Every structure is written in structure tokens, then in C-alpha cells.
Coordinates of C-alpha atoms and ligand atoms in Angstrom, one line a residue:
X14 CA 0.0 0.0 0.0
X15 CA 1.8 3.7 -1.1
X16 CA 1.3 6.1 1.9
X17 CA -1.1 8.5 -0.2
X18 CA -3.7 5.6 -0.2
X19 CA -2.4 4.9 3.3
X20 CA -4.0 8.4 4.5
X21 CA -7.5 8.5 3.4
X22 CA -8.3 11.0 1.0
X23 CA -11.6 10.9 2.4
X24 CA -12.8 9.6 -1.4
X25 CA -14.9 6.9 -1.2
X26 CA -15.9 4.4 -3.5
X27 CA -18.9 2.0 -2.8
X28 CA -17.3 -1.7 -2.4
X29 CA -19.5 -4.7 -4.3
X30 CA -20.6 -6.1 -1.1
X31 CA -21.7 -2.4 0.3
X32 CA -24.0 -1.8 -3.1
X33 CA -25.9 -5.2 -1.9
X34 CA -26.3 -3.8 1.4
X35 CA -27.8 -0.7 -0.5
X36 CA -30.1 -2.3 -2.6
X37 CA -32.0 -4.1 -0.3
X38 CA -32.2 -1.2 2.4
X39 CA -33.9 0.4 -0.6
X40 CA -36.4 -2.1 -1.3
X41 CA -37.0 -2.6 2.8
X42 CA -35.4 -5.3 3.6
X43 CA -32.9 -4.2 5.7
X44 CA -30.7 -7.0 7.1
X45 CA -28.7 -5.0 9.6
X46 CA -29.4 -3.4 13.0
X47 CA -32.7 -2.2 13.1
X48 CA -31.8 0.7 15.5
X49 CA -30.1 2.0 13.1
X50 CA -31.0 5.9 11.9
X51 CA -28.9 6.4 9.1
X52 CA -27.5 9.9 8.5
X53 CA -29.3 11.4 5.2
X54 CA -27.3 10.5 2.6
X55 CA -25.4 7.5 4.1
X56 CA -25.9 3.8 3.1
X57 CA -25.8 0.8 5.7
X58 CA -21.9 -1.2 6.1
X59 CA -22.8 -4.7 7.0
X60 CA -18.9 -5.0 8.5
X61 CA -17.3 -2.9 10.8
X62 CA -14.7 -1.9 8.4
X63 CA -17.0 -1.0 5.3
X64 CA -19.2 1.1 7.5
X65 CA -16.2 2.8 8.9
X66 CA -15.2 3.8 5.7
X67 CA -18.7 4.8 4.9
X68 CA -17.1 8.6 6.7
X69 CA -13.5 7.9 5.5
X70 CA -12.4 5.9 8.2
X71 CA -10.9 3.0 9.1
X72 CA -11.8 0.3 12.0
X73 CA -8.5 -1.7 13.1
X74 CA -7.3 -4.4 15.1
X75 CA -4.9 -5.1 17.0
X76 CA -3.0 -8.2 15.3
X77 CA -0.8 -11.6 16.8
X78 CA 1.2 -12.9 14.2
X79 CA 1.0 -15.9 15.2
X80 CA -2.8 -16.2 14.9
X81 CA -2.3 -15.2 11.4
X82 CA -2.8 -19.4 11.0
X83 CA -5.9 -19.9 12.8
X84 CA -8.6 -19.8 10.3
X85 CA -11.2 -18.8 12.4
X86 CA -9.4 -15.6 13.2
X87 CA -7.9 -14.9 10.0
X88 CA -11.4 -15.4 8.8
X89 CA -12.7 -12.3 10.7
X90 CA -10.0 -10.4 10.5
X91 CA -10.5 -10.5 6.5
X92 CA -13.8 -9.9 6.5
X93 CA -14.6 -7.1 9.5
X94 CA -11.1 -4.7 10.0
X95 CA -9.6 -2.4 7.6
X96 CA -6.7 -1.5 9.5
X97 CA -4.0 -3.6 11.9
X98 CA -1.8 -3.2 14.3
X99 CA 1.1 -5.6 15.8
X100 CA 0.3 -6.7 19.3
X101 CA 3.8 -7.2 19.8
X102 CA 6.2 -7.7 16.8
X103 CA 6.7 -4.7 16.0
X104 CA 8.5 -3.7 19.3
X105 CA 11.8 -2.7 20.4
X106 CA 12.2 -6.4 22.2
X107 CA 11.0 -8.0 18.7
X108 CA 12.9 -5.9 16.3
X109 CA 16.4 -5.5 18.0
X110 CA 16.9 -8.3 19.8
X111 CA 20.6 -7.8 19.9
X112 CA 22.4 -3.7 19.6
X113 CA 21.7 -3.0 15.7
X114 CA 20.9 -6.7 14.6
X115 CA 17.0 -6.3 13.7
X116 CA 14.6 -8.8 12.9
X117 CA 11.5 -8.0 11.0
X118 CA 10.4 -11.7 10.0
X119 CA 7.2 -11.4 12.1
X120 CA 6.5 -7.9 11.8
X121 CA 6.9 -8.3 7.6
X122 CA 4.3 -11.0 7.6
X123 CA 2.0 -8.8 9.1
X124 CA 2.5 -6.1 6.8
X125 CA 2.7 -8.2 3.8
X126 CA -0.8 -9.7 5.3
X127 CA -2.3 -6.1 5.4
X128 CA -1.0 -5.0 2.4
X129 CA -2.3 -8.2 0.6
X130 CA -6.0 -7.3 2.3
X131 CA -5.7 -3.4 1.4
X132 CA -5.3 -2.8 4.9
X133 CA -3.5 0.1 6.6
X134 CA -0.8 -0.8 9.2
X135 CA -0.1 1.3 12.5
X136 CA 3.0 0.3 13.6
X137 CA 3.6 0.5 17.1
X138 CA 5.7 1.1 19.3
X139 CA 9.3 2.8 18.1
X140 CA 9.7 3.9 21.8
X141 CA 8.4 2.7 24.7
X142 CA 9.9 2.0 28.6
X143 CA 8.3 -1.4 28.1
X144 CA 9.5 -4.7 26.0
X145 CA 12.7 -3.0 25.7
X146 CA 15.3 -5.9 24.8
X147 CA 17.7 -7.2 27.2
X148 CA 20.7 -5.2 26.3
X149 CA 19.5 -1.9 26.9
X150 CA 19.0 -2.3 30.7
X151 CA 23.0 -1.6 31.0
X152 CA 22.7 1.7 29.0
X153 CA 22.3 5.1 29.9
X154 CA 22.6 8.9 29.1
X155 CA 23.8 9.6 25.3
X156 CA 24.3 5.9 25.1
X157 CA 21.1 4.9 25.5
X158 CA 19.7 7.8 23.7
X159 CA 21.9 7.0 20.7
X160 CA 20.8 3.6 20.9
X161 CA 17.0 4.8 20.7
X162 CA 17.6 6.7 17.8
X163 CA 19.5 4.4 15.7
X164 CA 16.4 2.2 16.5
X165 CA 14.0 4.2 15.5
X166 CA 15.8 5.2 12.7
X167 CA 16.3 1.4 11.4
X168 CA 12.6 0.3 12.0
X169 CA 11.2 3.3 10.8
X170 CA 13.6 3.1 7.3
X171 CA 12.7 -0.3 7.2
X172 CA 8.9 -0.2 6.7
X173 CA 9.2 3.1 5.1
X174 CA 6.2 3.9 3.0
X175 CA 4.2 0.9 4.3
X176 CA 3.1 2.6 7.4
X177 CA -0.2 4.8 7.6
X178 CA 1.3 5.9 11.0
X179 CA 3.1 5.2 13.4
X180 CA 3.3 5.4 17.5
X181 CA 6.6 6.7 17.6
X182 CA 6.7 7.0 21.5
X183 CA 4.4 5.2 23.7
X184 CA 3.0 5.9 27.7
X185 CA 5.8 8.3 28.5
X186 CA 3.4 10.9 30.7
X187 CA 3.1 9.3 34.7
X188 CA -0.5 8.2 36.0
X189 CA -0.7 10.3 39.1
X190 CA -1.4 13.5 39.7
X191 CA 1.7 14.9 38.6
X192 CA 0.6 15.7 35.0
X193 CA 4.5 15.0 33.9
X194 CA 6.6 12.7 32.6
X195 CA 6.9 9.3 33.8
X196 CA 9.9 8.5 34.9
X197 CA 11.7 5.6 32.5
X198 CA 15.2 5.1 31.2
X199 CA 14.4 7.1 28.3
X200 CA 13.4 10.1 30.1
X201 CA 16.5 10.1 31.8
X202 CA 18.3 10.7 28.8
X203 CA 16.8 13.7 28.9
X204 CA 13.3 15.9 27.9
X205 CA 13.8 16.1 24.7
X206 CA 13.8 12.6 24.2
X207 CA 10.6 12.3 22.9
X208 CA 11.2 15.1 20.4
X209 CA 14.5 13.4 19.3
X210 CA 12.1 10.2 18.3
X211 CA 9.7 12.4 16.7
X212 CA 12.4 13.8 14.8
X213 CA 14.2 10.5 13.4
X214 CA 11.4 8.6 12.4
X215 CA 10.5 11.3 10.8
X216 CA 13.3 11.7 8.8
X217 CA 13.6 7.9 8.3
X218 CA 9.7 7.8 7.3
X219 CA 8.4 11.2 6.0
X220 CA 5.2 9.7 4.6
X221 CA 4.0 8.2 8.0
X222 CA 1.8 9.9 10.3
X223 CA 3.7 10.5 13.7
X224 CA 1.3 10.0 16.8
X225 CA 1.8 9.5 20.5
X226 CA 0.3 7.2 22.5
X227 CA -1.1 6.8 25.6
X228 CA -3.7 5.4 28.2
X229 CA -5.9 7.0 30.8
X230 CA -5.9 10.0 28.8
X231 CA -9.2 9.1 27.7
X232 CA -10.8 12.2 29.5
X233 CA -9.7 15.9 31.1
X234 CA -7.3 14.6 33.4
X235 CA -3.7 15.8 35.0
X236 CA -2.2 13.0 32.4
X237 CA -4.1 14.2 29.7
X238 CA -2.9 17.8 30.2
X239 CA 0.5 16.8 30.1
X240 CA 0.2 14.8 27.2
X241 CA -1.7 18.3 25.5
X242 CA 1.1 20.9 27.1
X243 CA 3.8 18.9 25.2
X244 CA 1.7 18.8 21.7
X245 CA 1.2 22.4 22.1
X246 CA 4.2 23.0 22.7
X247 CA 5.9 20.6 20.0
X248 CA 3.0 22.3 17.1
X249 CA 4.4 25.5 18.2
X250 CA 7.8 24.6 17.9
X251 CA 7.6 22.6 14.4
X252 CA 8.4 19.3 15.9
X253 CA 7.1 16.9 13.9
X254 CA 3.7 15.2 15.2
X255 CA 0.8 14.4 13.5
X256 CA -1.5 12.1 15.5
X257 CA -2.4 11.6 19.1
X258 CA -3.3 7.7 19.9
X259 CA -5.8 7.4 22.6
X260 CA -5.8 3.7 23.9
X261 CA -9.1 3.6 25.7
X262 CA -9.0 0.5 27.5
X263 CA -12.3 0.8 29.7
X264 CA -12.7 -1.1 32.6
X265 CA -15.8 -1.0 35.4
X266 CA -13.6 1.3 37.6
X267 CA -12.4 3.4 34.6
X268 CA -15.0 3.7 32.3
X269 CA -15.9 5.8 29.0
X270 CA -15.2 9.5 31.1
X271 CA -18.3 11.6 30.5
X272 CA -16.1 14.5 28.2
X273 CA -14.6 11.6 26.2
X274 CA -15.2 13.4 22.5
X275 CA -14.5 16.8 24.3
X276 CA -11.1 15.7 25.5
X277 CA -10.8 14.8 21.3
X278 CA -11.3 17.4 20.0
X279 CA -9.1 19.8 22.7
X280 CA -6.5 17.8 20.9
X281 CA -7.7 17.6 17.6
X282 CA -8.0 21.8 18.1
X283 CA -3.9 22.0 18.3
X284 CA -3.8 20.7 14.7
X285 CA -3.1 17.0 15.3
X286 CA -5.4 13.7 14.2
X287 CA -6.3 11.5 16.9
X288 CA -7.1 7.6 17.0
X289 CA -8.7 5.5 19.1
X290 CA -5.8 2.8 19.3
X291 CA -6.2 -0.1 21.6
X292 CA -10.6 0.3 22.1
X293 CA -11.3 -2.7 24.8
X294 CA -14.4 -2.5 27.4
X295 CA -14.3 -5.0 30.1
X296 CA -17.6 -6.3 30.9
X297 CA -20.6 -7.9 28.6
X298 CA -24.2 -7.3 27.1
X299 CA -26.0 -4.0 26.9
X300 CA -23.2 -1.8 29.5
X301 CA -20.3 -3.0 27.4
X302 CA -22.0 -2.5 24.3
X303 CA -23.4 1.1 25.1
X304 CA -19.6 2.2 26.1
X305 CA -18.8 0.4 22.5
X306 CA -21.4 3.0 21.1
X307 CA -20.2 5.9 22.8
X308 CA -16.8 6.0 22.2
X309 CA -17.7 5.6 18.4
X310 CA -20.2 7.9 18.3
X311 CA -17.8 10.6 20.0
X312 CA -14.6 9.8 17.1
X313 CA -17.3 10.2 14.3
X314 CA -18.1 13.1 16.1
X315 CA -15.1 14.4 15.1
X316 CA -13.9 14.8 11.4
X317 CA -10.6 14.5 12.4
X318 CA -11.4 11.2 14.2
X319 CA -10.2 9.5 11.7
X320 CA -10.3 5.3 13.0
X321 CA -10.7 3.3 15.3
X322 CA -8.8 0.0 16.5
X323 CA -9.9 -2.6 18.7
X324 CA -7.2 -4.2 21.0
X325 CA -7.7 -8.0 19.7
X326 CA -10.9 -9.8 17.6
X327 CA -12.0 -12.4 20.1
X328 CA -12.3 -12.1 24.1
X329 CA -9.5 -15.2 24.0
X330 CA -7.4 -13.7 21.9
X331 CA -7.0 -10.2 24.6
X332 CA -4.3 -10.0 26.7
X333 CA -6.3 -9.7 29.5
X334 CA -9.4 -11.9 28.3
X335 CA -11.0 -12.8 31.7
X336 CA -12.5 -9.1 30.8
X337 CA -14.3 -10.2 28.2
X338 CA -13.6 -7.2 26.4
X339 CA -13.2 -7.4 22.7
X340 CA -16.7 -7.5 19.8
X341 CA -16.6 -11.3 19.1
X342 CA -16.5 -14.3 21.9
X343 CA -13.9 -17.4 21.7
X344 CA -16.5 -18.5 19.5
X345 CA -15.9 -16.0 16.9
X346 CA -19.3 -15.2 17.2
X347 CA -20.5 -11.4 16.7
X348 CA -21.4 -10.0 20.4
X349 CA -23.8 -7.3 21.3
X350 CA -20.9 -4.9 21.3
X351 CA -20.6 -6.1 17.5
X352 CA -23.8 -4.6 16.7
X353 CA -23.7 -1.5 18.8
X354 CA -20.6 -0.6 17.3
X355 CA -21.9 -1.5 13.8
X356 CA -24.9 0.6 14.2
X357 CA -23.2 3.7 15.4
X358 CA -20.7 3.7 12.1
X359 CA -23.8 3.3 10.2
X360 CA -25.5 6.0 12.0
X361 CA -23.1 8.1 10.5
X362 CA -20.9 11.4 10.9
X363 CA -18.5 14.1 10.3
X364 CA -16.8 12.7 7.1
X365 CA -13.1 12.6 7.2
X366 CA -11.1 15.9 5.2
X367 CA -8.1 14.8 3.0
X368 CA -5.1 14.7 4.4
X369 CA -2.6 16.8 2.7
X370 CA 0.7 14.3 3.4
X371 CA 3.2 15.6 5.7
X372 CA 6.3 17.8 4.9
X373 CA 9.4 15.6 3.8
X374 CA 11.8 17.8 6.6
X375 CA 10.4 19.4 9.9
X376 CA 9.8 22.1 10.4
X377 CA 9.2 23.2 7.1
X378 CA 12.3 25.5 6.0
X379 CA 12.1 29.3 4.8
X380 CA 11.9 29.3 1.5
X381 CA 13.7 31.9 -0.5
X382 CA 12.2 35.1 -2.4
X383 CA 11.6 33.8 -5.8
X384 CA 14.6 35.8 -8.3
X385 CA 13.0 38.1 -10.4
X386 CA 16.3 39.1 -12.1
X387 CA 18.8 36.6 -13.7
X388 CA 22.0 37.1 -11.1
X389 CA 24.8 38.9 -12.8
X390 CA 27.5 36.6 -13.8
X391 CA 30.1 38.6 -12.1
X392 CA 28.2 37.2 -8.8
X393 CA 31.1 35.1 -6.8
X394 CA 29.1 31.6 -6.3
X395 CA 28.0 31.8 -2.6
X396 CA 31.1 30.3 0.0
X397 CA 29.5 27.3 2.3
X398 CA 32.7 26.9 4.1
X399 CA 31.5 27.8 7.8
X400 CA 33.1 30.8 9.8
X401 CA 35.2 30.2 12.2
X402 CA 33.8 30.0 16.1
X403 CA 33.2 33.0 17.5
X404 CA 32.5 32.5 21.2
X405 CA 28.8 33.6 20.3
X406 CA 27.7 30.2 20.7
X407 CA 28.9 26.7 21.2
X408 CA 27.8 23.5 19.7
X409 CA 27.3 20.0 20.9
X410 CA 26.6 16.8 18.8
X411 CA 25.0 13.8 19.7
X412 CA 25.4 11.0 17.3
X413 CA 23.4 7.8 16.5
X414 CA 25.5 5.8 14.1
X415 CA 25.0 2.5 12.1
X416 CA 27.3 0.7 9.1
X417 CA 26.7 3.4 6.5
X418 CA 24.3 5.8 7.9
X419 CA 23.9 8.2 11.1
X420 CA 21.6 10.6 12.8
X421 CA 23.2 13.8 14.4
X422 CA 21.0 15.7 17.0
X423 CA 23.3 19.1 17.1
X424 CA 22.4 21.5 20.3
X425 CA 23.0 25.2 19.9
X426 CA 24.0 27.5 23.1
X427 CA 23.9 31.5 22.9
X428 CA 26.9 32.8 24.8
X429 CA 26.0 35.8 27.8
X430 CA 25.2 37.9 24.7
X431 CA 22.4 35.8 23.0
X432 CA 22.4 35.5 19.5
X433 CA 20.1 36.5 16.3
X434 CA 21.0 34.1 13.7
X435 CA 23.8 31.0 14.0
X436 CA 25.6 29.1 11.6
X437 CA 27.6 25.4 13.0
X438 CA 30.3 24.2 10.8
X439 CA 30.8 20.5 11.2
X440 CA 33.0 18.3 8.9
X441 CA 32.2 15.2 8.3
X442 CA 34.9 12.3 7.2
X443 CA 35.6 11.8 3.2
X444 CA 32.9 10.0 1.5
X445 CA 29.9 11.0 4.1
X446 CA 26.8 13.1 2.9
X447 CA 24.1 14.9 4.2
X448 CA 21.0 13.3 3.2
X449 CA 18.3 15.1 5.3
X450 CA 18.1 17.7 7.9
X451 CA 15.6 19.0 10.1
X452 CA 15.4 22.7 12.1
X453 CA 18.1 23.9 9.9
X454 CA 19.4 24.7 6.4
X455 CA 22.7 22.5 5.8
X456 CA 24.9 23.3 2.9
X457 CA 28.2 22.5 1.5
X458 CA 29.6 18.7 1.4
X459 CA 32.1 16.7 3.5
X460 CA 34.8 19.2 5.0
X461 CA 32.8 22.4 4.2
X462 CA 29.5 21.7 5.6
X463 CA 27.6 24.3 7.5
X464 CA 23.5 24.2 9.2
X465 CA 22.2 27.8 9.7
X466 CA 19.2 28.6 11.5
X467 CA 15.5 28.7 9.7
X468 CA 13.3 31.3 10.6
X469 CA 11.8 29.9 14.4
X470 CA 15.0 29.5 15.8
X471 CA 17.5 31.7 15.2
X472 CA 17.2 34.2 17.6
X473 CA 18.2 32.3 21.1
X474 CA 18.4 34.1 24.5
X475 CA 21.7 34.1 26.7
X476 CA 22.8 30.5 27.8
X477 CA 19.6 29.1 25.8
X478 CA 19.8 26.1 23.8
X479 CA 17.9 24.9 20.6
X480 CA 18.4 21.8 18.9
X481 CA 18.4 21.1 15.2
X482 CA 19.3 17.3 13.5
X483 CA 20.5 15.7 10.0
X484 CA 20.6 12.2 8.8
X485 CA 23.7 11.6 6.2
X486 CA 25.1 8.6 4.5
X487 CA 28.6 7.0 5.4
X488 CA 30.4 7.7 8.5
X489 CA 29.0 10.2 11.1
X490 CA 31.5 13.9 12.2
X491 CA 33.9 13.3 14.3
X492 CA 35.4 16.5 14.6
X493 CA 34.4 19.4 16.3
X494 CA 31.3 21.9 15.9
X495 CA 32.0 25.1 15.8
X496 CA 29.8 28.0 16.1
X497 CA 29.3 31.3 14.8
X498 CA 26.8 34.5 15.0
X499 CA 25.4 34.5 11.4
Ligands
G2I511 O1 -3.0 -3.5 27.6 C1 -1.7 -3.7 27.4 C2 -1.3 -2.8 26.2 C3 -1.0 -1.4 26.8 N1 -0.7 -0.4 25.8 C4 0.4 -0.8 24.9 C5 0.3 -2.2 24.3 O2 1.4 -2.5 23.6 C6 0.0 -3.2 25.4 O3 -0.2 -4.4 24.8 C7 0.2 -5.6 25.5 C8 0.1 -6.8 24.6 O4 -1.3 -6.9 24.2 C9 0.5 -8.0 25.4 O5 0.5 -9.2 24.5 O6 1.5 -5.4 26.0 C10 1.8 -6.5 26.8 C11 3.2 -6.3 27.4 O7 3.2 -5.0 28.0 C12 1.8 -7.8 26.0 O8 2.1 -8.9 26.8 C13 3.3 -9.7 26.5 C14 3.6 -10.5 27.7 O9 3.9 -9.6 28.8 C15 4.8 -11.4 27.4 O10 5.0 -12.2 28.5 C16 4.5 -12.2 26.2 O11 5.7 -12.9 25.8 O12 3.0 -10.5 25.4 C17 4.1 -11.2 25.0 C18 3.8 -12.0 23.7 O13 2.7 -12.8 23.9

């Protein structure tokens, strides 16, 4: 699947099996939910994932490879979900089981699977404090964080252009009270780790959607407001998100909060897409079907709702399946939550908008004035070679390496005076490139190469930093930045 079909255009064509359902709702024999008051205009889906798509959504599932051979599930999967996420085989624990040796065996087949079924795939998770492998619980500071990013570099390049979007960092906001991060190996690298991770995978896979993802931040909560501080505050700094993933995992002492769709759409409101990633409602009959209804009826609510996934297909296949929690029994046989949730896609909804795809570097870069005159020729071609350092400003890289590539995360301090415009010189070996950089505007090759600052982030205040990146090709600098007021 190409990532433009990936997004939705919001298009819609009618599927065979859809015109059926259409046909005989017109000659008044309708087959499905009788409850159900269609939206003017709208037609009946008789699966989850056709009326889903009826508003230009999708309707997911979250996906164990190794049920991929049990016909019974296979068999639903098919027929009901338009979307699928791994359960497990796409995580850091699955992918990298030993420092930079990946394994995507699993996580392929279920790609391949979706891609086979014109399914989208949310991949999940790039970064997360859990199912880390082994090998990281000896890491720390820049180590660690290096190691991070060279792994969500490699996974993200690896499935590059196959992913509709992905949760590049999972649960990193704390349950209590606190409203802040949790704390994790990860953070302790540092704040900005979760920017860094945003930053890479974007750069690695500019055609996915970048979400976070997180639970209990279903409703107005001191999590939630964390989680919507640090959006804010990455939209207005051009770091590059896209989506928030809410997990809503319900449960009788948690359930569907009563501003579920206005929490939505606070987010929605900063300029992101949200999900409903990981829908389960513990319980049975008409209570766990009504909190089916409502959480569906709030996302369609929303144009910029744009899908819902369930956290397994049967009750046996959930991780936690004594809740009886998913839309079809052990059975395989459609529960009450089935048609609660099939009646409120068909009841219709705000309709999806296009999706214009994402820019291919973030932030997006100043563009120059257009040239109105042809330059004289006398015009000396511009110099790229970096000044020398000026004590305006230091420079401090942090590098994520591999066998032939790298990602540099470069941080920028103002000396006592500030600064209004910054230029970092940093030479890389013989034979490296810049392929890619992000928060700055590199130019020059291999001795002579230079990053000056875009339009946000040139002016600094005294002792402040900012941070700009690059991915290149070959072996990563060595040497050391130098800084300069530009
Ligand atoms: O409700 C749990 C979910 C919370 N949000 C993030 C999700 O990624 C998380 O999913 C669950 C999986 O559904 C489980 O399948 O994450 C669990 C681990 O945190 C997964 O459980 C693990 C078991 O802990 C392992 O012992 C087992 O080897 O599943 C592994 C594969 O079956």
C-alpha cells in the first residue's frame, strides 16, 4: 500500500458487497441493526470496516502474528477490520533483539498480510519504557539515547512507506497527579527525548503519520494535560507530530469518562489527528456494548477522528481476556458490542477531510524570495565553508551511528550575549553526505559543511539552547562543531 492511499483522501468508492447492502435497504429489507438511523445520505456497512469507511475511516485491530494461521481468526480479521496493528512484533524487544541486529520476520508477515488485504498498518511502538530488549538495561545517558535513535531510525527506514502511522513514543506521561513525565530510562536521557524520536522517524519515514500514544488520557485529566502541554508546545515549535493515539482501555472502575469526545477534540483543536488505538471494554451485554457505542459515536463526532482499533478480535485472543472485552467471543461469534458498534458507524458522521501528506523535513524551512532578475554573472558563487567559532555560541553533537548511515542531534547554546541568527560548521569524514536535515538549512559537502538557523529558531536568549538534526550517508562527524553569529 503507497502512503497517499495509506491516509485516506476521504474519497470513497462504494465496495461490491456495500452496493448489496444498499439495494436491499432500498427495497426494505434491511438486514442490519434495526436501531439504526442512518445519517441522510449514508448507506448501511454490514462489516465494521465497510461502514467505517462509509465517513472515510478506518476500523483496526490489533494483530498476533502468530494467529495469522488460525482460520477462524484470519477469517474475521478479512472480513470485518480495515486496518492492523502488531500486538507485539513490531516492538523494540521483537525488532532489536541484539544492539543493531533487527529482525523484521514477524512484523513483515503482518504487513505483507495487510498489504495483501488493502489494509492500513499502524506500527507501534518505536519507543516505549516497556519490552525494551535485554541489552538496553546496561545503557544510559547519550548511550542509551543513541541507541534509541539508531532504532527508530532502522525500524522506521525499514517499513518506510508501508506505514499509515506510526506510535513513535508510547505511555511516557506518569498516572498520578503529577501531569509530567513518567519516569523511564528514556526520560532520563533527557526531555527532549521524545522530540529526538519524533524527529528521526520522521526523517527515516516522511510519509507516515507520527502519533503518541497513551492510556488514561481518555478524558480531562492531569495526564491528559501533560500529554496536550507537550503537543502544544511541539506544534508550536515545528516538531514533527501528526497524530495523538488514545488507547481507551475501559474497565468497570475506569470507564468511557463523561467529556470523552470533548477531551478529542481539545487535541484535535492544536492541529493533530487522533485515534482510538487499543478500544477494549471489560464487561458484557448492553453496558459493554453502550460504552462500545459511545466511544464511536464521540470519534465520528469528530472529522478529524479518523479510525478506530480494537485491542484483539476475540475475548480469548485479549491479553487480559478474563474481561471479556473485545466484539466477538472465543466463539468467533459477533457480540452485542458487535452490533452497537456497527450501528453507530452506520449511523453516520462528520466525514473525514483529506489529508494533505506531511512535509518531507520538519519544520518546514524558509523558502527563498523567488529571483526576479537573472543574477549577474560577475556574482562570486555563494562560499559554504562555515566561519570560524566566535565564542557567540557553542555547539554539541550527539550522534546515532550504524554501518553506513547516522543521525546527528546538534544543540545550539547562545553565549552571555544571545544570538540573532547562527551558523555550525561540522566536517564530516571523506565520503559522508548529508541526506536530510531537520530545524536547519545545511549546505556544503564533506569538509565544508555548514547548518544555519530557519526562521523559528534563530534568535536564542543568553545560555539558551535549541536543537536542530541531520541524517547523512557514510560515517558520522567526528570533529568538532564550531559555532558562529550568522
Ligand atoms: O494493555 C496492554 C497494552 C497497553 N498499551 C500498549 C500495548 O502494547 C499493550 O499491549 C500488551 C500486549 O497486548 C500483550 O501481548 O502489551 C503486553 C506487554 O506489556 C503484551 O504482553 C506480553 C507479555 O507480557 C509477554 O510475557 C509475552 O511474551 O505479550 C508477550 C507476547 O505474547
Amino acid at each position: 500500500m503507497n502512503p497517499v492511499s495509506a491516509r485516506g483522501s476521504g474519497r470513497r468508492t462504494t465496495p461490491p458487497r456495500l452496493r448489496a447492502a444498499l439495494v436491499s435497504i432500498a427495497t426494505g429489507v434491511v438486514a442490519v441493526g434495526t436501531t439504526v438511523a442512518l445519517a441522510s445520505g449514508a448507506s448501511a456497512g454490514t462489516t465494521l470496516g465497510a461502514a467505517a469507511a462509509e465517513t472515510g475511516r478506518y476500523f483496526g485491530a490489533a494483530v498476533a502474528v502468530n494467529r495469522l494461521s488460525d482460520s477462524g481468526y484470519v477469517g474475521i480479521l478479512n472480513r470485518e477490520f480495515t486496518s492492523v496493528t502488531a500486538e507485539n512484533e513490531m516492538k523494540w524487544d521483537a525488532t532489536e533483539p541484539s544492539p543493531n541486529q533487527f529482525t523484521y520476520t514477524s512484523g513483515d508477515k503482518l504487513v505483507s498480510h495487510a498489504e495483501a488485504h488493502g489494509m492500513r498498518v499502524r506500527g507501534h511502538a518505536l519507543a516505549w519504557h516497556q519490552q525494551q530488549p535485554r541489552w538496553t538495561a546496561v545503557l544510559s545517558g547519550t548511550a542509551l539515547r543513541n541507541a534509541m535513535l539508531n532504532h527508530v531510525t532502522q525500524v522506521a527506514t525499514h517499513y518506510r512507506g508501508r506505514i499509515d502511522a506510526w506510535n513513535v513514543v508510547n505511555e511516557a506521561f506518569a498516572d498520578g497527579g503529577s501531569g509530567g513525565r513518567r519516569d523511564s530510562n528514556l526520560q532520563r536521557t533527557g526531555d527532549d527525548w521524545i522530540e529526538a524520536a519524533f524527529r528521526a522517524a520522521r526523517a527515516a519515514d516522511p510519509g507516515a503519520k507520527l502519533c503518541y500514544n497513551d492510556y488514561y488520557t481518555d478524558g480531562q485529566n492531569p495526564k491528559s494535560n501533560g500529554v496536550y502541554a507537550m503537543v502544544q508546545d511541539f506544534k508550536a515549535r515545528g516538531v514533527p507530530i501528526d497524530c495523538v493515539g488514545f488507547q481507551s482501555h475501559f474497565t468497570a472502575q475506569s470507564p468511557v469518562p463523561a467529556d470523552y469526545q470533548a477531551n478529542l477534540q481539545r487535541f484535535v483543536d492544536l492541529g493533530v489527528e487522533v485515534q482510538i488505538t487499543e478500544l477494549d471494554v471489560e464487561g458484557s451485554g448492553s453496558s459493554q456494548a453502550d460504552s462500545y457505542s459511545r466511544v464511536v459515536r464521540a470519534c465520528l463526532a469528530i472529522s478529524r477522528c479518523t479510525g478506530i482499533t480494537v485491542s484483539g478480535i476475540r475475548d480469548t485472543d485479549s491479553w487480559r481476556s478474563s474481561a471479556t472485552p473485545l466484539l466477538f467471543d472465543g466463539n468467533g461469534t459477533k457480540k452485542a458490542a458487535y452490533t452497537s458498534t456497527l450501528d453507530a458507524l452506520n449511523a453516520g458522521g462528520t466525514t473525514v477531510p483529506p489529508t494533505p501528506p506531511p512535509p518531507t523535513a520538519a519544520p518546514p524551512t524558509t523558502t527563498p524570495p523567488p529571483t526576479t532578475a537573472p543574477l549577474p554573472t560577475t556574482t562570486p558563487p555563494p562560499t559554504t565553508a562555515p566561519p570560524p567559532a566566535d565564542g557567540h555560541c557553542t555547539a554539541s553533537v550527539s550522534l546515532s551511528s550504524w554501518p553506513g548511515g547516522f543521525v546527528a542531534t546538534v544543540t545550539v547554546t547562545a553565549g552571555p550575549a544571545g544570538l540573532d541568527g547562527w551558523v555550525v560548521g561540522l566536517p564530516l569524514p571523506s565520503g559522508a553526505a548529508v541526506t536530510n536535515a531537520w530545524s536547519a538549512q545545511h549546505a556544503g559537502t564533506a569538509g565544508d559543511v555548514s547548518f544555519r538557523n530557519v526562521g523559528y529558531n534563530g534568535s536564542i536568549g543568553a545560555g539558551v539552547g535549541t536543537e536542530f538534526g541531520f541524517q547523512g550517508t557514510g560515517d558520522g562527524p567526528t570533529g568538532t562543531a564550531t559555532c558562529a553569529h550568522a
